[in-house]
Tab-separated table of C-alpha atoms and ligand atoms in Angstrom:
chain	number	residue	atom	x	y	z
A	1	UNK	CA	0.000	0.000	0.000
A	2	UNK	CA	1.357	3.044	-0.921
A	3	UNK	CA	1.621	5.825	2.040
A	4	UNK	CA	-0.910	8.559	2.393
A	5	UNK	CA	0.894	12.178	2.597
A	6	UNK	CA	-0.651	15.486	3.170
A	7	UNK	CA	0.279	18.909	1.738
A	8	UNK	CA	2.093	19.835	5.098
A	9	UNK	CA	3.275	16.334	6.123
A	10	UNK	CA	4.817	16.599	2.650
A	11	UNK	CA	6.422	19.963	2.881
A	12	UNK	CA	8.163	19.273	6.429
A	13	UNK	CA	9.423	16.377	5.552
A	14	UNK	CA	11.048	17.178	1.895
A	15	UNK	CA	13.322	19.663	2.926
A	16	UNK	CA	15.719	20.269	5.786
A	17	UNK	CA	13.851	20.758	8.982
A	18	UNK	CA	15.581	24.658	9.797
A	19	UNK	CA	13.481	27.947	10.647
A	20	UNK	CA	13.211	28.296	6.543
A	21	UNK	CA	11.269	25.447	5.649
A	22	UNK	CA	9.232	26.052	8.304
A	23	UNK	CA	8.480	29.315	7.187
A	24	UNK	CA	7.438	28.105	3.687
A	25	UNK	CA	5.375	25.200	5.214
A	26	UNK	CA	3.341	27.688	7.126
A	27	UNK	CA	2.975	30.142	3.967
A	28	UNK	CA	1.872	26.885	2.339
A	29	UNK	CA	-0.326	26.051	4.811
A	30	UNK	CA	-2.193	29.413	4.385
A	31	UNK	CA	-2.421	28.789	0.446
A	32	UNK	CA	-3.392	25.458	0.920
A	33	UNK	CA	-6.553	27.189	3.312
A	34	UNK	CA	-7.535	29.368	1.134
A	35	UNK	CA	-7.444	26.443	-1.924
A	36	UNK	CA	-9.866	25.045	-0.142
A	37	UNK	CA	-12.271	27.871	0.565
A	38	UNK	CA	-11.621	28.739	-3.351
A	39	UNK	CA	-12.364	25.941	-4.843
A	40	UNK	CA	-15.595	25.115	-2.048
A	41	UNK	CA	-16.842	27.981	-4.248
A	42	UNK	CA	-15.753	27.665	-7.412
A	43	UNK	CA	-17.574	24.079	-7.514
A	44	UNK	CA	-20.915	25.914	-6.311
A	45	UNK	CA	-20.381	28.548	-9.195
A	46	UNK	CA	-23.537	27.909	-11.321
A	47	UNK	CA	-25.730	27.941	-8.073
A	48	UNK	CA	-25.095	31.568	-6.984
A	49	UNK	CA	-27.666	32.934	-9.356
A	50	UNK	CA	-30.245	29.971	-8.295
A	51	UNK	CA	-29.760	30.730	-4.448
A	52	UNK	CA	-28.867	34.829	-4.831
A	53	UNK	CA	-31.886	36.996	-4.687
A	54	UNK	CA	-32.265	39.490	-7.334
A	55	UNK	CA	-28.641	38.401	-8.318
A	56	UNK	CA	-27.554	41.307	-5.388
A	57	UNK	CA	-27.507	38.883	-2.826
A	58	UNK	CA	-27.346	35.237	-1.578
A	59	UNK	CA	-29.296	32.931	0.602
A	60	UNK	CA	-27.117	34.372	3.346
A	61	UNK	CA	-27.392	37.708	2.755
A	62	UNK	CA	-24.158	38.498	1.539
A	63	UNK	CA	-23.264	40.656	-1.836
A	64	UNK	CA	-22.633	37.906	-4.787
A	65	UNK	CA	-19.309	38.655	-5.604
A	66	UNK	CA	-17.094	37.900	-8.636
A	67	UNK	CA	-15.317	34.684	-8.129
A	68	UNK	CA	-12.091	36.293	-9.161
A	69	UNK	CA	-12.365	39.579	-6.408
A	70	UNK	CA	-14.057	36.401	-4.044
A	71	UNK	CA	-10.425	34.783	-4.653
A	72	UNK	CA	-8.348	37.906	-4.134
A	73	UNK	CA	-9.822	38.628	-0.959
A	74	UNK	CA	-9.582	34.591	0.187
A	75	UNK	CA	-5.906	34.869	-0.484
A	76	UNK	CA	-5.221	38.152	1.319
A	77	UNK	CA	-7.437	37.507	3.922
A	78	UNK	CA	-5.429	33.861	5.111
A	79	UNK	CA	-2.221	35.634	4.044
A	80	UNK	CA	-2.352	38.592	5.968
A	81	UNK	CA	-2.608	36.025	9.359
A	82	UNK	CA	0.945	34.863	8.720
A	83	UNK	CA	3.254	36.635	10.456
A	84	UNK	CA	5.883	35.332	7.725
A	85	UNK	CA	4.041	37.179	4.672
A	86	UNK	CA	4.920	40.993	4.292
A	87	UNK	CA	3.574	41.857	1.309
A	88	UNK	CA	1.185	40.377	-1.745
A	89	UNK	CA	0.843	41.300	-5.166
A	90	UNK	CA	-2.326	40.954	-6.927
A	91	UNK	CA	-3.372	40.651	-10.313
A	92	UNK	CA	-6.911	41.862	-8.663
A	93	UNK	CA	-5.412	45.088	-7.162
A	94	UNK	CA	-3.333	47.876	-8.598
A	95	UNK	CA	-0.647	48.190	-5.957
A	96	UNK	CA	1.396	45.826	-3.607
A	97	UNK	CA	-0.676	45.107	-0.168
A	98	UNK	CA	1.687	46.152	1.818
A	99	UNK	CA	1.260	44.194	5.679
A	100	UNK	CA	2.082	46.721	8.594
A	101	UNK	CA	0.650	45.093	11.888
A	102	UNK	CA	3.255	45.102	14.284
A	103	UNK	CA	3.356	40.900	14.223
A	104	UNK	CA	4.488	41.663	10.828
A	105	UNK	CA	7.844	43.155	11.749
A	106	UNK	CA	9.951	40.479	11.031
A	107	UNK	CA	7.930	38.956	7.703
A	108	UNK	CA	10.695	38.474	5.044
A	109	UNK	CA	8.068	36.858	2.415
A	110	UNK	CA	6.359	38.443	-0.867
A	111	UNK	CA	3.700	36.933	-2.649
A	112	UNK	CA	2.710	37.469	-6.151
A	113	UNK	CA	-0.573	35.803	-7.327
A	114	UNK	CA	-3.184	35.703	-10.068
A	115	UNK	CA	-6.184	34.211	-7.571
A	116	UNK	CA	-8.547	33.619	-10.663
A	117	UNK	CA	-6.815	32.381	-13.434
A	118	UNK	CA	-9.238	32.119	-16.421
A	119	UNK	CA	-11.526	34.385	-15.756
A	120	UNK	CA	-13.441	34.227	-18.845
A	121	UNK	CA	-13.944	30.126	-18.286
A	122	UNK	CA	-16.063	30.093	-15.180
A	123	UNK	CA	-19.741	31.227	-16.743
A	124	UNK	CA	-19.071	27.804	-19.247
A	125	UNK	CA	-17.447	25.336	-16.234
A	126	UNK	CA	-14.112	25.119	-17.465
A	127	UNK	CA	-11.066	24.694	-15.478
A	128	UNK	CA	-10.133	27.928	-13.654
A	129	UNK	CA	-6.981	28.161	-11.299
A	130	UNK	CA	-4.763	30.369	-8.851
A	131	UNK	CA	-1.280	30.953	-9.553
A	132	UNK	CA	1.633	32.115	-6.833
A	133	UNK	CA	5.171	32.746	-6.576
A	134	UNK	CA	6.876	33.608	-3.186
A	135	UNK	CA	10.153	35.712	-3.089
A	136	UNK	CA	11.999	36.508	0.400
A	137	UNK	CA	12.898	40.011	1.001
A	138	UNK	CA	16.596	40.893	-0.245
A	139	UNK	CA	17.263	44.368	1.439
A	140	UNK	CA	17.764	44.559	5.360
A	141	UNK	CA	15.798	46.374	8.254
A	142	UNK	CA	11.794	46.677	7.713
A	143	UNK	CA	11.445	48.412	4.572
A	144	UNK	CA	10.134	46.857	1.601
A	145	UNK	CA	12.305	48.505	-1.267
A	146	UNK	CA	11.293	47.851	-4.668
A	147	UNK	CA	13.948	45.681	-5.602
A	148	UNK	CA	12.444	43.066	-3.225
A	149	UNK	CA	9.266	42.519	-4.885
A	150	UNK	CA	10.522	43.147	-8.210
A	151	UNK	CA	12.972	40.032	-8.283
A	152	UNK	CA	13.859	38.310	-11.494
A	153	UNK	CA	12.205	34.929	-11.484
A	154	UNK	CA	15.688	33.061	-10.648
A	155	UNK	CA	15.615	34.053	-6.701
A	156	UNK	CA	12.043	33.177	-6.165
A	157	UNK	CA	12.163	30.650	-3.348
A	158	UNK	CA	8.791	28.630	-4.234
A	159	UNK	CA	6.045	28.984	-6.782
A	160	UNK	CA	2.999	26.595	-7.704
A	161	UNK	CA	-0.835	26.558	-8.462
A	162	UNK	CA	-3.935	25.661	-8.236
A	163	UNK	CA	-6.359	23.889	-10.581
A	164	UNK	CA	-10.128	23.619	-10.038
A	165	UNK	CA	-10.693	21.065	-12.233
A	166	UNK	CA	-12.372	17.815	-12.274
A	167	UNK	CA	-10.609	17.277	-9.313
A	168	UNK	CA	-8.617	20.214	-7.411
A	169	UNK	CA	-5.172	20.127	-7.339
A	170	UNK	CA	-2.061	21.508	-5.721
A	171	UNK	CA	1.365	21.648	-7.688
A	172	UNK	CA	3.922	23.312	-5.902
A	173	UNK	CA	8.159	23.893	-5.997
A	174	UNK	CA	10.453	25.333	-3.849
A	175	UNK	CA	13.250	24.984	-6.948
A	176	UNK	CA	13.929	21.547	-6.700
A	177	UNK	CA	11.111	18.491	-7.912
A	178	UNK	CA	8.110	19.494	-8.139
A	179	UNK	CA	4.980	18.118	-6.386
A	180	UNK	CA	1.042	17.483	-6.987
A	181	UNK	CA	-1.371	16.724	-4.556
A	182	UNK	CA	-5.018	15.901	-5.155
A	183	UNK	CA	-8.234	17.778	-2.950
A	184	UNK	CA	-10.306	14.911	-1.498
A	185	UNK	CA	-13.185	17.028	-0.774
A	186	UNK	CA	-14.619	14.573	1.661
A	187	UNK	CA	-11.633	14.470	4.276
A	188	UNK	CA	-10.972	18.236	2.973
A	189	UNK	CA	-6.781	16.911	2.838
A	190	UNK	CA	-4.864	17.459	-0.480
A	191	UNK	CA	-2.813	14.334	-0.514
A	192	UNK	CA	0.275	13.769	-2.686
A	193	UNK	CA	-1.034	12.211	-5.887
A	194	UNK	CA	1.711	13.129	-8.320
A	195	UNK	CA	5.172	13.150	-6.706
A	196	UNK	CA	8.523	14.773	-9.186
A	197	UNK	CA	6.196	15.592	-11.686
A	198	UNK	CA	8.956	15.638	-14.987
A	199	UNK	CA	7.843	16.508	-18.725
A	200	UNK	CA	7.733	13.777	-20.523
A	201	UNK	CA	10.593	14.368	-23.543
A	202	UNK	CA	7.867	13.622	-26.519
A	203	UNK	CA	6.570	16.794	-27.304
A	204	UNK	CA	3.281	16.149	-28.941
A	205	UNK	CA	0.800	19.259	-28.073
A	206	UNK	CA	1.340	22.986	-29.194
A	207	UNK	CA	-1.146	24.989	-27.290
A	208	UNK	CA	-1.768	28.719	-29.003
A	209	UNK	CA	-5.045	31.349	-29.717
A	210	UNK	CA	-4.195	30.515	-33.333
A	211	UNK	CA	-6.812	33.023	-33.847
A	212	UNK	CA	-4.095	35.995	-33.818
A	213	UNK	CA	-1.768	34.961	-36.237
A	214	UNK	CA	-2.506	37.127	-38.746
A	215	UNK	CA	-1.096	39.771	-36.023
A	216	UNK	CA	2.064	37.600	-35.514
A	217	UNK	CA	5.272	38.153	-36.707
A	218	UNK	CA	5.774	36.241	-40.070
A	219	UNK	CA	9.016	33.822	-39.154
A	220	UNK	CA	6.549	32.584	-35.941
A	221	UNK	CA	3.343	32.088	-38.211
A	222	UNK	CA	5.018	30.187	-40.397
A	223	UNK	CA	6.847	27.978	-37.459
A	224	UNK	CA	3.247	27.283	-36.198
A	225	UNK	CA	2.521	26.089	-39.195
A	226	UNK	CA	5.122	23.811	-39.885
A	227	UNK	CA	4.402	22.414	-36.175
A	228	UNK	CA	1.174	20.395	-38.202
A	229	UNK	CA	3.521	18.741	-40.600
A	230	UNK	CA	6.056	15.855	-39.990
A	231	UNK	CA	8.383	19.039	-40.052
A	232	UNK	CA	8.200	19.061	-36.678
A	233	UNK	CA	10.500	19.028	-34.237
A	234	UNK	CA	9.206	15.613	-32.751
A	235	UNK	CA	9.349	14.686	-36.509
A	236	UNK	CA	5.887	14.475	-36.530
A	237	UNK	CA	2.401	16.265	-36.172
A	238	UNK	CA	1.727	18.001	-33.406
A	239	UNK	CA	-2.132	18.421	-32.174
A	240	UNK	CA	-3.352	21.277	-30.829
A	241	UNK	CA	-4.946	21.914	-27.727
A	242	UNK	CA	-5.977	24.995	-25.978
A	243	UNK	CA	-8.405	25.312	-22.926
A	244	UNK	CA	-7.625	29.682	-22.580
A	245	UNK	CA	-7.248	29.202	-18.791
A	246	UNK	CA	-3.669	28.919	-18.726
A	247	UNK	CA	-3.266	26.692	-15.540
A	248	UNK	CA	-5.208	24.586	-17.330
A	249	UNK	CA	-2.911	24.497	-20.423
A	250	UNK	CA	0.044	24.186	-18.713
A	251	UNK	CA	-1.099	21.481	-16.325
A	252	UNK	CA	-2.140	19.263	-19.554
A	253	UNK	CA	0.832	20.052	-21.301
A	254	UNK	CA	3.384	19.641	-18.204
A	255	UNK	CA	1.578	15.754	-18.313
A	256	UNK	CA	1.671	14.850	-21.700
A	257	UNK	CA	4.344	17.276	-23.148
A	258	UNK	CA	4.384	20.152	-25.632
A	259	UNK	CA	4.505	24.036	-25.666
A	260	UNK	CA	2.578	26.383	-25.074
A	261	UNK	CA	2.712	29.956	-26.725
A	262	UNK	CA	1.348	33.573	-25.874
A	263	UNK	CA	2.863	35.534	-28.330
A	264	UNK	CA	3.586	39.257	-28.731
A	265	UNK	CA	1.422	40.702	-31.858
A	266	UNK	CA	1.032	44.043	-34.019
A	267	UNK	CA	-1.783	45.010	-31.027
A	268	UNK	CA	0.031	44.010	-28.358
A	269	UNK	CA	4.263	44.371	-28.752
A	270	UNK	CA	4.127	42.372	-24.481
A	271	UNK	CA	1.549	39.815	-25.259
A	272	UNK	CA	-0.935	39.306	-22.788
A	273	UNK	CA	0.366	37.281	-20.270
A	274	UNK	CA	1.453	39.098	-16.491
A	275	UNK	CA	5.274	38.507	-15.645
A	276	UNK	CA	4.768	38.376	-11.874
A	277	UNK	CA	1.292	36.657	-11.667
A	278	UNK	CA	1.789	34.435	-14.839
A	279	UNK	CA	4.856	33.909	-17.060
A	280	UNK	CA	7.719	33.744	-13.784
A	281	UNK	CA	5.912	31.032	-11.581
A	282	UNK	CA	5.166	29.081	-14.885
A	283	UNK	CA	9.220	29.417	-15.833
A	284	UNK	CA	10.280	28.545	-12.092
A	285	UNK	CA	7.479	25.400	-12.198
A	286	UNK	CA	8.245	23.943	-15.877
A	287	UNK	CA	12.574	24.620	-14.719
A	288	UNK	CA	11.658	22.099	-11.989
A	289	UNK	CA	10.076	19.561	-14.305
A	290	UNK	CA	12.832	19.686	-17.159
A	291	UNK	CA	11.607	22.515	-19.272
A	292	UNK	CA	12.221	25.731	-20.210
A	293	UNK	CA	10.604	28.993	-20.651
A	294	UNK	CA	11.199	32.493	-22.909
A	295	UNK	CA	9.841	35.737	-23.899
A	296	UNK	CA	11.091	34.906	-27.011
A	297	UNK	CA	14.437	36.812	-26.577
A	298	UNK	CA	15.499	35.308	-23.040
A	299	UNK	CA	14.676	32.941	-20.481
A	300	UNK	CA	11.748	34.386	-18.440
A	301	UNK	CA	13.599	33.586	-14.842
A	302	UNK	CA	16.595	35.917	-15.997
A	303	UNK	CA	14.036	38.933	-16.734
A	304	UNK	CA	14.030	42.136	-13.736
A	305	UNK	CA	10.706	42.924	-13.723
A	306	UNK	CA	10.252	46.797	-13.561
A	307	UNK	CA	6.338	46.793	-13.116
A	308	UNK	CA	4.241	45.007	-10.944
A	309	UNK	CA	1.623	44.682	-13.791
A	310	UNK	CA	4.175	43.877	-16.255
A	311	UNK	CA	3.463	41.641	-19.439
A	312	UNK	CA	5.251	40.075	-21.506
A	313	UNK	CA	4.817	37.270	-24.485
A	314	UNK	CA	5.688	33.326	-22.820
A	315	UNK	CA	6.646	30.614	-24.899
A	316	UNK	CA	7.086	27.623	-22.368
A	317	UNK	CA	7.038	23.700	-22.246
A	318	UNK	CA	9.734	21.190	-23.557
A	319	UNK	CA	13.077	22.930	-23.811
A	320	UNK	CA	13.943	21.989	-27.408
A	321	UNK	CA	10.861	23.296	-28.923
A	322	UNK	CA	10.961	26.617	-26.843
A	323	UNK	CA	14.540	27.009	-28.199
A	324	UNK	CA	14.012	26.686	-31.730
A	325	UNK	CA	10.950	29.470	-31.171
A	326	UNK	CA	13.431	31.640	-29.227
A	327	UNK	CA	16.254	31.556	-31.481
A	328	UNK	CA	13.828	32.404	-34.807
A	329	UNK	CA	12.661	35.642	-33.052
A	330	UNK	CA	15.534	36.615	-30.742
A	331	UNK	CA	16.593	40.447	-32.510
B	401	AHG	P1	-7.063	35.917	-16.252
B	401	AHG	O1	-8.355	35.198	-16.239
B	401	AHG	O2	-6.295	35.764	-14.972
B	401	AHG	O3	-7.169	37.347	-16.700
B	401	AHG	O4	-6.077	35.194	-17.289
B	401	AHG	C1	-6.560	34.827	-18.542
B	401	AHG	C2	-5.392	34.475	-19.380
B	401	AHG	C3	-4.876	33.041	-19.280
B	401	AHG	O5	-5.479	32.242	-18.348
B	401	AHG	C4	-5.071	32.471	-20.660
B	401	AHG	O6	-3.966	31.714	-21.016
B	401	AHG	C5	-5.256	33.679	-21.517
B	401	AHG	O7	-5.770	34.676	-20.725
B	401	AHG	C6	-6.182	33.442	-22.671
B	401	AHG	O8	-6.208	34.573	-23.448
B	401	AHG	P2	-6.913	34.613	-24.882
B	401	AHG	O9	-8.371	34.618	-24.618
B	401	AHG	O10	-6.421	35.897	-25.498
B	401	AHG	O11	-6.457	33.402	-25.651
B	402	MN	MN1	-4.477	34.797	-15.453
B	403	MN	MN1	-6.886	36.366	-12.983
């Protein structure tokens, strides 16, 4: 029989027991709450308007709220009660959320996070998700200077997400292997399911909105075309597959290989994608399992951010495919 092993059990056992992992483990812990809360909710989705009144409110009286601002303040809310946390970015809020209760004196922790990842999927039941990447503070004394939360994606000490999917799930790395645990909603435990979680080296999926290419630079069009011949870099076809929540996409692709692509276009020189919220954890996540990420000129962990809000175009999956799309646009 193989051993049963919760999120936490997981995390203090994996790594050296010191004051650090213990840190992490408790940050976890807090993501792992609000998971839980999250995904309570996103599985009840269809029934708000059923139970609401008037759509205003809901059987209990309380404003229906957008499941992605429901998220944001889920996250914040459990986040703000560790003393380890100083700060959190949000996709859902304009500027950092800065903590400044006293028991947050000593908090050396920043958390970026996009709490409702594919937006757009939950009126049709589609896989949504929450994405997070945790940097520790690099400057001394209480201040948080801007360098700390605007750390290239190579010093980030843990990132991961969540998918509320047929079954919720928690993938999570702290740099080395990288982890997947599985909600059972009726003992409310994510247990490890999917332990060093490695692409596989067939790449057989390319994963695109292939309704922008005629926005796309030529040299790329043209490469996404060739990608449905035996031109290929796997030598043969690739299929295509594309959900538009991107935990979703990455999550099918990290299982069964392939790469995904967000491209720049004439509209939009950064893409869509946010650097902080989206494109770093995904690069720090698909580093631990083999792969690679780029924005098409560099790898994504090597990037400074300069902007919380930041975009920029991602090209991510199996290394040798993200290459080949990296060196035909690098300038
Ligand atoms: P969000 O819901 O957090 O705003 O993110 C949506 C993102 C991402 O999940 C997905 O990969 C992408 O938008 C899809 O965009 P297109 O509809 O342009 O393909
Ligand atoms: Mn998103
Ligand atoms: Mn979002």
């Amino acid at each position: 029989m193989p051993p049963i092993t919760n999120l936490t059990d997981h995390l203090l056992k994996a790594h050296v027991f010191n004051q650090r992992s213990r840190e992490l483990a408790e940050i976890l812990n807090q993501i792992m709450i609000s998971a839980k809360i999250v995904s309570h909710k996103t599985n009840r989705a269809g029934l708000t308007d059923i139970l609401g009144a008037a759509g205003k409110t809901n059987v209990q009286d309380e404003e229906v709220q957008k499941l992605d601002e429901y998220a944001h303040d889920i996250f914040v809310r459990l986040l703000k009660q560790s003393p380890y946390i100083k700060a959190v970015g949000s996709e859902e809020e304009p500027d950092l959320i800065v903590f400044n209760e006293d028991y947050h004196d000593q908090a050396e922790y920043i958390m970026h996070m996009d709490p409702l990842d594919g937006s757009s999927n939950i009126d049709v039941n589609v896989s949504v998700g929450t994405i997070f990447l945790i940097y520790r503070k690099q400057s001394f004394g209480q201040n948080l200077e801007k360098s700390d939360y605007l750390q290239p994606g190579k010093n980030a000490v843990c990132a991961g997400y969540v998918l509320y999917g047929s079954s919720t799930m928690l993938v999570y790395s702290t740099g080395q292997g990288m982890h997947g645990f599985t909600l059972d909603p009726n003992i409310g435990e994510f247990l490890l399911s999917h332990e060093d979680m490695t692409l596989p080296e067939a790449s057989n999926i390319y994963s695109v909105n292939e309704s922008y290419q005629p926005k796309w630079d030529q040299a790329l069009a043209d490469h996404v075309s060739q990608m449905k011949t035996d031109q290929d870099i796997s030598g043969k076809p690739k299929t295509a597959r594309y959900i538009g929540s991107l935990v979703a996409d990455f999550h099918r692709n990290l299982l069964k290989g392939g790469i995904f692509l967000y491209p720049a276009d004439k509209k939009h020189p950064n893409g869509k994608l946010r650097l902080l919220y989206e494109g770093i954890p995904f690069a720090f996540l698909i580093k631990a399992a083999g792969g690679y990420a780029s924005d098409g000129q560099q790898d994504v962990l090597e990037i400074v951010p300069t902007e919380l809000h930041q975009r920029a175009p991602l090209f991510i999956g199996n290394k040798p495919d993200v290459k080949l799309v990296e060196k035909l646009l690098k300038k």
